[in-house]
mmCIF file of C-alpha atoms in Angstrom:
data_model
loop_
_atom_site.group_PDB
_atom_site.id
_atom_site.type_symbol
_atom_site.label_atom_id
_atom_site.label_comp_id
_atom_site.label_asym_id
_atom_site.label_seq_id
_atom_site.Cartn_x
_atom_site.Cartn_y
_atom_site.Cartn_z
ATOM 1 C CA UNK A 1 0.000 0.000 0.000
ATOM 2 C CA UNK A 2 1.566 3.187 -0.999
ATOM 3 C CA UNK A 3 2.299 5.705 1.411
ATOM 4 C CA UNK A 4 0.018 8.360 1.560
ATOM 5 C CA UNK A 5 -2.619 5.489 1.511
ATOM 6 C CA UNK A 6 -2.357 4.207 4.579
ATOM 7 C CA UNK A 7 -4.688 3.665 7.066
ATOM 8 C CA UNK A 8 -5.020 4.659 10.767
ATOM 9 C CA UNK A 9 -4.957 1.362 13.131
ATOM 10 C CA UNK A 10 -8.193 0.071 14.260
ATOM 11 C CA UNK A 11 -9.570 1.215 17.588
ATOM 12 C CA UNK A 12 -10.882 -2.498 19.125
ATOM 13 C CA UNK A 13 -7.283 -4.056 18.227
ATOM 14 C CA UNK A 14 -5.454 -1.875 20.045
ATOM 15 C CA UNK A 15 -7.912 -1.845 23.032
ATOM 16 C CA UNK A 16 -6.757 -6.111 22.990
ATOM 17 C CA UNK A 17 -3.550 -5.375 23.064
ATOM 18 C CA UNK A 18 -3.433 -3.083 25.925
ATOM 19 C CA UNK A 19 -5.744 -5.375 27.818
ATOM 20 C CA UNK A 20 -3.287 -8.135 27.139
ATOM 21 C CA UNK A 21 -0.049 -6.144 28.079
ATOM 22 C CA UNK A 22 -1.497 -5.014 31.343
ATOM 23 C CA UNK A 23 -2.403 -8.516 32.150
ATOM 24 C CA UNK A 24 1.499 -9.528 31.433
ATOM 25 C CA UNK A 25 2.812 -6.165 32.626
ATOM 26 C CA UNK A 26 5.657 -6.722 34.975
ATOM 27 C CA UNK A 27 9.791 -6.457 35.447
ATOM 28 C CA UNK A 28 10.714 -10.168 33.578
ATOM 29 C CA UNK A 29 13.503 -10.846 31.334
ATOM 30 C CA UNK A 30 12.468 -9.587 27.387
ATOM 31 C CA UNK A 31 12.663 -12.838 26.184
ATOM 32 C CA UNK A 32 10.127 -14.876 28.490
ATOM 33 C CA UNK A 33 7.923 -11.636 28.261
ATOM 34 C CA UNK A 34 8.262 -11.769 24.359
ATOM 35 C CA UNK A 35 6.927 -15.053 24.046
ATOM 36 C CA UNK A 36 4.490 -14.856 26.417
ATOM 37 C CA UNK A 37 2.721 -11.970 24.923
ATOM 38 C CA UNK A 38 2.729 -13.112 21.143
ATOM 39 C CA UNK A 39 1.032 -16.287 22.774
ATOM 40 C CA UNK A 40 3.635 -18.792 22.457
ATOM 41 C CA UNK A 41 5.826 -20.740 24.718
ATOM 42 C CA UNK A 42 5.128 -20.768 28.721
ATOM 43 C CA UNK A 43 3.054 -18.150 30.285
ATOM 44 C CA UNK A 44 4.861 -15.444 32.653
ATOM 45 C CA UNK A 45 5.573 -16.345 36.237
ATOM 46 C CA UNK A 46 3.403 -14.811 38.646
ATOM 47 C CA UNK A 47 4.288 -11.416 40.023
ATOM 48 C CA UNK A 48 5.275 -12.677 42.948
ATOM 49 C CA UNK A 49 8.472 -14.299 41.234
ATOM 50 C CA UNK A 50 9.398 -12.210 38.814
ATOM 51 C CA UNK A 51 12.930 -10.097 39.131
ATOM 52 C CA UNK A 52 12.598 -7.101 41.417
ATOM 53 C CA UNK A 53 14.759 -4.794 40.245
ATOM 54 C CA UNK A 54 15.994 -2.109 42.963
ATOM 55 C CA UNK A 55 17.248 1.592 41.936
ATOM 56 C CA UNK A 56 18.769 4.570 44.143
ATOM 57 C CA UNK A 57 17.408 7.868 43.296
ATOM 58 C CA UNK A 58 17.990 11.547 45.076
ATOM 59 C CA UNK A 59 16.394 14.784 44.334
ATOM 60 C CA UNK A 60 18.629 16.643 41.861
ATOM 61 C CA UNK A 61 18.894 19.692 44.134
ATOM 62 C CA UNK A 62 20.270 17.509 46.668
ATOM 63 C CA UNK A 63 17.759 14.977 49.637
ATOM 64 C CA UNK A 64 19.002 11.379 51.169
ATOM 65 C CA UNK A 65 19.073 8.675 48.872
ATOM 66 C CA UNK A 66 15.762 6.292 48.534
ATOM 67 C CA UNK A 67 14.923 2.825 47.184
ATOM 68 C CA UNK A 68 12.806 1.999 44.261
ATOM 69 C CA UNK A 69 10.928 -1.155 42.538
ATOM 70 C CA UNK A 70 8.394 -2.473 40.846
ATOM 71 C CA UNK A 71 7.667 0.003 38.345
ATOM 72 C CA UNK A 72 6.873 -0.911 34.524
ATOM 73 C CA UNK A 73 6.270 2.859 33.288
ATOM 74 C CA UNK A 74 7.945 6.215 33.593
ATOM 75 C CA UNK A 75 4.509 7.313 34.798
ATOM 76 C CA UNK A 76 4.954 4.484 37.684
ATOM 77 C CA UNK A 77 8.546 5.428 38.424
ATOM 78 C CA UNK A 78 7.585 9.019 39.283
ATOM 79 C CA UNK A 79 5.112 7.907 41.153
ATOM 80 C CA UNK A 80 7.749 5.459 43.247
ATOM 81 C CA UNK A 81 9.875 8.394 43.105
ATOM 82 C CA UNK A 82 7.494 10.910 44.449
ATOM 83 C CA UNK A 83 6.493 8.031 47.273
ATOM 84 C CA UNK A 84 10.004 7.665 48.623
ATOM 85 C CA UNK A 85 10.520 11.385 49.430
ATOM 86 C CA UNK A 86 6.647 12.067 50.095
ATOM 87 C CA UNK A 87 5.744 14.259 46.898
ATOM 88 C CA UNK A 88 3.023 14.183 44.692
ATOM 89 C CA UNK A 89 4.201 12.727 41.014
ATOM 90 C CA UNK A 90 2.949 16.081 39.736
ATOM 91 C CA UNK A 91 5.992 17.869 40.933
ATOM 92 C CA UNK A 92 8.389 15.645 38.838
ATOM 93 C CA UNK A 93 9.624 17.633 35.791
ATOM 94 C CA UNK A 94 11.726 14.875 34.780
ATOM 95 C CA UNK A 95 14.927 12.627 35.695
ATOM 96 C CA UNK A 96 18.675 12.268 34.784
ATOM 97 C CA UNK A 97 20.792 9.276 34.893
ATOM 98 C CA UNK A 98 23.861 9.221 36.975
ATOM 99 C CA UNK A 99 24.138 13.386 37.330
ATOM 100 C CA UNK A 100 22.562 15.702 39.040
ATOM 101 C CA UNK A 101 22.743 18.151 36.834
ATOM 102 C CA UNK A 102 20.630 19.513 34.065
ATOM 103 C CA UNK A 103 22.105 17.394 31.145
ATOM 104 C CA UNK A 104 20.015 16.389 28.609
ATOM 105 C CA UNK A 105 22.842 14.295 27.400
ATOM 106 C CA UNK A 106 22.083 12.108 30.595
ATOM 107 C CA UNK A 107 18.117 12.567 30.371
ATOM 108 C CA UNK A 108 16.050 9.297 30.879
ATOM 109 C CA UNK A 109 14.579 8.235 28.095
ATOM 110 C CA UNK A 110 12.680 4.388 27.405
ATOM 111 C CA UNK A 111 16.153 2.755 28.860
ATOM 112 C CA UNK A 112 17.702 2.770 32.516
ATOM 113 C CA UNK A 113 21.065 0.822 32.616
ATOM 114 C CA UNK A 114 20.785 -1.830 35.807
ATOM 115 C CA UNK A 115 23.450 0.244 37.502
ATOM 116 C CA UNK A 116 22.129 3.475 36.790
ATOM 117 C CA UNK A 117 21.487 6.397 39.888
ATOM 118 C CA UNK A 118 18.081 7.856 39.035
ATOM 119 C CA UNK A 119 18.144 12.249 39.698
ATOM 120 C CA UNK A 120 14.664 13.623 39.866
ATOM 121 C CA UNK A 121 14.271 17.396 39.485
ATOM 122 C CA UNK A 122 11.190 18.787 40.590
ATOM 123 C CA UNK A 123 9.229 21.635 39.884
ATOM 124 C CA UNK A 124 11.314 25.020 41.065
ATOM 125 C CA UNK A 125 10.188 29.035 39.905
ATOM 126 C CA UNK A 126 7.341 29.447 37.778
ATOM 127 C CA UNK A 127 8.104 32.507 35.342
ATOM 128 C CA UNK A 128 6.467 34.584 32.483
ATOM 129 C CA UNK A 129 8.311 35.900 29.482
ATOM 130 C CA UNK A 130 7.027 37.880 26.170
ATOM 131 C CA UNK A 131 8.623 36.585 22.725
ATOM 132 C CA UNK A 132 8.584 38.598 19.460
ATOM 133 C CA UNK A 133 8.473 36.128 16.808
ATOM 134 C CA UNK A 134 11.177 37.900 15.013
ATOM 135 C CA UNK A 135 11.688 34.409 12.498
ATOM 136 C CA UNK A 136 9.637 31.339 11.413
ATOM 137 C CA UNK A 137 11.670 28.826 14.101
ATOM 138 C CA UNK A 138 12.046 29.792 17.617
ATOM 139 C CA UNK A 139 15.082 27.611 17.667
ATOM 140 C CA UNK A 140 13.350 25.315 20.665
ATOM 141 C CA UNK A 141 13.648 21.668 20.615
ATOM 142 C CA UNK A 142 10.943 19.690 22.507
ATOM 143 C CA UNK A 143 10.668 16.496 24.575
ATOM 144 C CA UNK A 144 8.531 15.295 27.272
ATOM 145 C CA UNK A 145 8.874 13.604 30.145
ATOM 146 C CA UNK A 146 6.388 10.723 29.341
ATOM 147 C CA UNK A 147 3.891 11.533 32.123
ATOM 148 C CA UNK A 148 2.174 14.663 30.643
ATOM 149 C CA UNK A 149 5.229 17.561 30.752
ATOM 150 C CA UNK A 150 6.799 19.005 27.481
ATOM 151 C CA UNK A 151 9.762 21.022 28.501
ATOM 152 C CA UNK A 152 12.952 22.569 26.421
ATOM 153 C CA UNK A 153 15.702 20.144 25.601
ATOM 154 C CA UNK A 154 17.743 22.418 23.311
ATOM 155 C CA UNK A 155 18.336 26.082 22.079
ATOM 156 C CA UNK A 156 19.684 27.097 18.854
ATOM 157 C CA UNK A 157 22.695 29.612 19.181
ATOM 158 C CA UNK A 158 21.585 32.921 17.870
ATOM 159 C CA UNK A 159 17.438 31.846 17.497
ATOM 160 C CA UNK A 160 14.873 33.689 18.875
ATOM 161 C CA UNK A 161 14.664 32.333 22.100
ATOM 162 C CA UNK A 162 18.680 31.978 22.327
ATOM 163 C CA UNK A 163 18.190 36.135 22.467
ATOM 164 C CA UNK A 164 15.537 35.798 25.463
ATOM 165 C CA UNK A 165 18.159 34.882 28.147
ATOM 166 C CA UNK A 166 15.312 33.585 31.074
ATOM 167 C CA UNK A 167 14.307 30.567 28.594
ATOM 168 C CA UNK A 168 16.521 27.774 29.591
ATOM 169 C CA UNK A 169 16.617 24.000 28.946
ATOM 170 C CA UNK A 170 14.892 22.072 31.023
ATOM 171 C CA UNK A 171 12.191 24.728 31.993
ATOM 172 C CA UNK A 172 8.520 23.052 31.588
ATOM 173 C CA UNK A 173 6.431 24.726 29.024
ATOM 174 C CA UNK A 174 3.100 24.998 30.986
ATOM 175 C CA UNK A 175 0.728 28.210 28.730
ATOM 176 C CA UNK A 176 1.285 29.074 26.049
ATOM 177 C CA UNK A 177 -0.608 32.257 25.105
ATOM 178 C CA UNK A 178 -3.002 31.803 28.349
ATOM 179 C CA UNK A 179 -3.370 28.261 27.135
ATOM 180 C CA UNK A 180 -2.639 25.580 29.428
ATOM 181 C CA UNK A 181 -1.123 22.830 27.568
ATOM 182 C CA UNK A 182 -0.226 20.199 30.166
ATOM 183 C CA UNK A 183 -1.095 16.842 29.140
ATOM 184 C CA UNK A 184 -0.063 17.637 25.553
ATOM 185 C CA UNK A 185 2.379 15.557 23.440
ATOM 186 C CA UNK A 186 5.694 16.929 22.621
ATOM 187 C CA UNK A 187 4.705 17.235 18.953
ATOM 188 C CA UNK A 188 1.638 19.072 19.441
ATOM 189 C CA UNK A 189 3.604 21.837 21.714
ATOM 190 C CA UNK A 190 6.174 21.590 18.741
ATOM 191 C CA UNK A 191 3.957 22.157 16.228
ATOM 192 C CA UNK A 192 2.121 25.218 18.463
ATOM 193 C CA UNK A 193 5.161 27.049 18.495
ATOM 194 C CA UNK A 194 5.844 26.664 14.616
ATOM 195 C CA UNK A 195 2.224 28.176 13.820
ATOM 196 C CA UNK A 196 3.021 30.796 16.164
ATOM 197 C CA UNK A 197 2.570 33.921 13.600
ATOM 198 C CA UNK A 198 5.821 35.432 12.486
ATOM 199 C CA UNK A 199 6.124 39.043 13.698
ATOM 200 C CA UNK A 200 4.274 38.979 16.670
ATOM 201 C CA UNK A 201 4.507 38.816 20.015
ATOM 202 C CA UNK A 202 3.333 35.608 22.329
ATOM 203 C CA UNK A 203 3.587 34.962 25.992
ATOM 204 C CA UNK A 204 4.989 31.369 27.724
ATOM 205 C CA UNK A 205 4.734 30.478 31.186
ATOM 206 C CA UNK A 206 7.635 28.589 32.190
ATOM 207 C CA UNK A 207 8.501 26.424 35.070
ATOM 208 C CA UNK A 208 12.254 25.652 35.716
ATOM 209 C CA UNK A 209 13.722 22.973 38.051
ATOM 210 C CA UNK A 210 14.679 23.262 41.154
ATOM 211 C CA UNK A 211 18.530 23.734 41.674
ATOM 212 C CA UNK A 212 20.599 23.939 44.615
ATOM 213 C CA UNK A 213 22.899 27.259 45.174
ATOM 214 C CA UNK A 214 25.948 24.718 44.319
ATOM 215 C CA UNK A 215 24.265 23.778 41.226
ATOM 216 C CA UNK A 216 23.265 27.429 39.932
ATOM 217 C CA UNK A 217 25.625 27.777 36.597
ATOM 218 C CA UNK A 218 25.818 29.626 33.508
ATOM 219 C CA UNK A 219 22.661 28.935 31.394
ATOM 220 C CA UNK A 220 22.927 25.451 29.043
ATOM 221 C CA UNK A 221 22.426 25.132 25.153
ATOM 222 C CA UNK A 222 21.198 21.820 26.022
ATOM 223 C CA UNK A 223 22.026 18.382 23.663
ATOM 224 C CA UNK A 224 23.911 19.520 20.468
ATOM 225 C CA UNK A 225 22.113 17.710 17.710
ATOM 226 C CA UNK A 226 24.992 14.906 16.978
ATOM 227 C CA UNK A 227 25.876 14.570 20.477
ATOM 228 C CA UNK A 228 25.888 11.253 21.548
ATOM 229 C CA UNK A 229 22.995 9.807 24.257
ATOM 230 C CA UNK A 230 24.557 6.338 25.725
ATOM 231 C CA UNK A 231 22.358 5.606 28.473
ATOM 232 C CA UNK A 232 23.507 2.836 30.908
ATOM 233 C CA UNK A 233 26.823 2.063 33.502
ATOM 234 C CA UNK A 234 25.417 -1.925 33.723
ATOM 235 C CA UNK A 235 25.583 -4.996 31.638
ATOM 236 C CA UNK A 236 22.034 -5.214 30.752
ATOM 237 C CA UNK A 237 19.157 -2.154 30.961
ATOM 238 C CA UNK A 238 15.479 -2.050 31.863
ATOM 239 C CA UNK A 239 13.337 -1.123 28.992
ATOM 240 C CA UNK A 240 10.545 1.251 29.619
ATOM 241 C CA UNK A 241 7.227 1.776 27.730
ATOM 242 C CA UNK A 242 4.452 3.726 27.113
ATOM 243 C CA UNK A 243 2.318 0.457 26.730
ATOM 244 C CA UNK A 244 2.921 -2.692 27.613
ATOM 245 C CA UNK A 245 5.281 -4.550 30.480
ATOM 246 C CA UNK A 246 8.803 -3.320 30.848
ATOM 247 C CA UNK A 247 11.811 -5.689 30.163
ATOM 248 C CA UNK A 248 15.206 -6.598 31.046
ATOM 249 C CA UNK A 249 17.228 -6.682 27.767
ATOM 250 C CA UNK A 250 21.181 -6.746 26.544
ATOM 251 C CA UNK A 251 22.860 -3.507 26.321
ATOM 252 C CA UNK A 252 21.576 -1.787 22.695
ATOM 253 C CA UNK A 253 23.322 -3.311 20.054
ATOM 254 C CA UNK A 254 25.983 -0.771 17.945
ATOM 255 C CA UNK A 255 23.569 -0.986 14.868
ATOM 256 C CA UNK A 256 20.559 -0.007 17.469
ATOM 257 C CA UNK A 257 22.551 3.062 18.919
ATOM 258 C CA UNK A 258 23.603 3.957 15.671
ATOM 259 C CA UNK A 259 19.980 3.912 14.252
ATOM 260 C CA UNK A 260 18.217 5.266 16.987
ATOM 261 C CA UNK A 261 20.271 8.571 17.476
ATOM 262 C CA UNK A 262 19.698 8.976 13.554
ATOM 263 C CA UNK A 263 16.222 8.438 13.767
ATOM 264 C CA UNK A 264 16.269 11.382 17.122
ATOM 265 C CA UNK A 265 17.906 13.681 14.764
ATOM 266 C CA UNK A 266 15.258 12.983 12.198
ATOM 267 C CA UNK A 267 12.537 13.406 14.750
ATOM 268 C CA UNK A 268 13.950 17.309 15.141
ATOM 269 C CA UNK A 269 14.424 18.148 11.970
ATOM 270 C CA UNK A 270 10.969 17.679 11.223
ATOM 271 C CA UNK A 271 9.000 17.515 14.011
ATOM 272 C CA UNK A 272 11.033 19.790 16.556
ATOM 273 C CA UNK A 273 10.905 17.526 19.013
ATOM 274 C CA UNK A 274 13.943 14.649 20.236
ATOM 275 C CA UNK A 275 12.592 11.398 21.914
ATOM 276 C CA UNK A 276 14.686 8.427 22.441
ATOM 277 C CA UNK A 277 12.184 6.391 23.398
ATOM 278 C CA UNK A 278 10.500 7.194 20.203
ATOM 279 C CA UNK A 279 13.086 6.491 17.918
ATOM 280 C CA UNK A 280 14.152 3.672 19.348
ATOM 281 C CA UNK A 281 10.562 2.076 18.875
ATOM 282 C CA UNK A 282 10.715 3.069 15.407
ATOM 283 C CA UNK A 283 13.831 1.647 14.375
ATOM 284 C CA UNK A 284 12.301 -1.848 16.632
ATOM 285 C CA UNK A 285 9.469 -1.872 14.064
ATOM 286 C CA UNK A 286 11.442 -1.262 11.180
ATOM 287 C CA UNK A 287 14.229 -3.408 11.549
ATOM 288 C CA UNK A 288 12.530 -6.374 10.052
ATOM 289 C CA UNK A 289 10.315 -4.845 7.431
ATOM 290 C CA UNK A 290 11.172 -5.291 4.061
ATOM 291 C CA UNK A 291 10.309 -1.907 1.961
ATOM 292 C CA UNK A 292 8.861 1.550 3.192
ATOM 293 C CA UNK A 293 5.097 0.922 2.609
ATOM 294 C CA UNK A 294 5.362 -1.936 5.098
ATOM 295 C CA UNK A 295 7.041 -0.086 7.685
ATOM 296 C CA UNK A 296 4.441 2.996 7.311
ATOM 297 C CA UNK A 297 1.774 0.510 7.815
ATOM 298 C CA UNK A 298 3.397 -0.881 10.561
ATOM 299 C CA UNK A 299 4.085 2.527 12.133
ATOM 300 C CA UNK A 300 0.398 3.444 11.986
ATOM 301 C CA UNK A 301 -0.117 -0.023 14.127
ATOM 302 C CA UNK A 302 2.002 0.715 16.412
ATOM 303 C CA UNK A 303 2.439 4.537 16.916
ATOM 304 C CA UNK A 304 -0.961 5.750 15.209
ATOM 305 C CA UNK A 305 -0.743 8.557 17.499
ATOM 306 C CA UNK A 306 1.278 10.604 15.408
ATOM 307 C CA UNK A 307 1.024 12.443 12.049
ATOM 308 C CA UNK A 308 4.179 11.345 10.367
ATOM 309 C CA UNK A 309 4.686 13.308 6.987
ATOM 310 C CA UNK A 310 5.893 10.685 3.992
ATOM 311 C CA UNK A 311 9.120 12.059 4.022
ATOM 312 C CA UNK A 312 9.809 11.407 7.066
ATOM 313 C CA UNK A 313 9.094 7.902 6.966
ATOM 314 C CA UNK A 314 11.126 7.202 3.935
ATOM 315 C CA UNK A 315 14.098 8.829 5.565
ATOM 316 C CA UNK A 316 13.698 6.847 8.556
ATOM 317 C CA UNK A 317 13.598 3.813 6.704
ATOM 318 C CA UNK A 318 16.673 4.547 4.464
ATOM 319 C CA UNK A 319 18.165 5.551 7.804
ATOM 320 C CA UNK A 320 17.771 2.175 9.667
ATOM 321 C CA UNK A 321 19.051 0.888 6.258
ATOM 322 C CA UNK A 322 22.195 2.351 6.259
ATOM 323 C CA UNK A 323 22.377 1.479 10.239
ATOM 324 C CA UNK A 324 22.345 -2.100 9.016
ATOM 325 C CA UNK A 325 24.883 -2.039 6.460
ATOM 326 C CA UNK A 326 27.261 -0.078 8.576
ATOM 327 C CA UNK A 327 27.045 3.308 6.766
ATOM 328 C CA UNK A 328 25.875 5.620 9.842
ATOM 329 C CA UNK A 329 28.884 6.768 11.039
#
């Protein structure tokens, strides 16, 4: 089916699947998960006896260090997170791995290496700046923290909002224009802030994290576009996602880093946005698929979500391509 033909997944089959991914939702090796789900082989062992998995986690701007397990989500790990030093999840902006500090080389994405120190940083001042939409791109790259928070990841040198000097990465988008858009995808916010009209003026509300004095430093540019985004000290890492039970899994393979940062800088360049999580789920459904239609369809399956422009999915694809054959550099 060509392209632009494709069709949006159906409604009732993806209300099975979640049904059947909560029922097998749990921390178990990939493998025994794999098979269980795809309804082969022996089913899961009960909760009970599957791998617990502990983590150590601080507050980025500095608390005692707490204990967490049994979480299968990001969503859940906030909310472990927000348990062990008695917050409410809703103050989470979003976590590093192994620093402190705001790096969004270091942000936690769909992968936490089995050695890896989770830092949380919560919600700190709340702030209001004006923007004159001097150009068509504000320069802004966007992510989100997977439970419900877009925030900045990256700012151009010399954009628009390099010039306003209080916008700084990691500061949570929360209005734009009066509008409230928590709860909104990434790609939506992205895609707000493009059709922002060119020449006038717009108003954000912005909340930044938290920060100790010792941490307080000269403002970041955030993740340069090619910069690399290793995530993991241990052997093996726990796999996070959006739907469906998370899994213990070998280290990502060279061909699987290669392609996935590829597929992030893709994701930017025409969406505005960077999400490792996301990329790496596309180049998992594309790996095996043997032209572009079939990955588009199977894109729509699995990510129907999102509006991906034809393009886009044919660079992807040649992308995980030349990740196979060894041409990424």
């Amino acid at each position: 089916m060509p392209l632009g033909l494709r069709k949006k997944k159906n409604k009732s089959r993806e209300s099975s699947h979640l049904v059947e991914n909560e029922e097998t939702a749990g921390l178990a090796g990939g493998s025994e998960n794999k098979t269980a789900v795809n309804g082969a082989g022996l089913p899961p062992p009960p909760a009970n006896l599957r791998p617990k998995l502990v983590f150590h986690t601080q507050l980025a701007h500095g608390s005692p260090t707490g204990r967490i397990e049994g979480f299968t989500n990001v969503k859940e790990l906030y909310g472990k997170i927000a348990s062990a030093f008695n917050l409410s999840a809703a103050e989470i902006l979003f976590c590093t791995l192994n620093t402190h500090r705001i790096d969004m080389d270091k942000l936690l994405g769909g992968q936490i290496g089995l050695e890896d120190f989770i830092f949380a940083h919560i919600k700190g001042i709340k702030k209001e700046v004006e923007v004159f939409k001097a150009e068509e791109a504000l320069g802004l790259t966007i992510t989100d923290n997977g439970a419900g928070y877009a925030f900045i990841k990256r700012i151009k040198e010399g954009s628009v909002a390099d010039g306003v000097k209080v916008i700084c990465v990691g500061d949570h988008i929360e209005c734009i224009n009066g509008q409230n858009i928590v709860g909104t995808r990434h790609y939506e916010v992205a895609r707000m802030l493009k059709e922002l009209p060119k020449g006038k003026t717009f108003t954000l509300k912005l909340v930044e994290p938290m920060k100790a004095f010792e941490m307080i430093e000269p403002r970041s540019k955030g993740a340069k576009p090619g910069a690399e985004n290793k995530i993991g000290t241990g052997r093996g890492t726990l796999r996070l996602r959006s739907k469906g039970p998370a899994t213990v899994e070998e280290v990502p393979t060279e061909f699987e880093e290669k392609a996935t940062k590829k597929v992030d800088d893709l994701l930017e360049s025409y969406m505005g946005i960077r999400d490792t999580e996301l990329a790496a789920t596309m180049v998992e459904v594309g790996k095996d698929r043997k032209n572009p239609d079939e990955f588009a369809m199977a894109l729509d399956e699995a990510l129907g979500d999102f509006a991906f422009p034809d393009e886009f999915v044919f660079d992807v694809w040649g992308a995980i391509g030349d990740a196979k054959q060894g041409r990424l550099q």
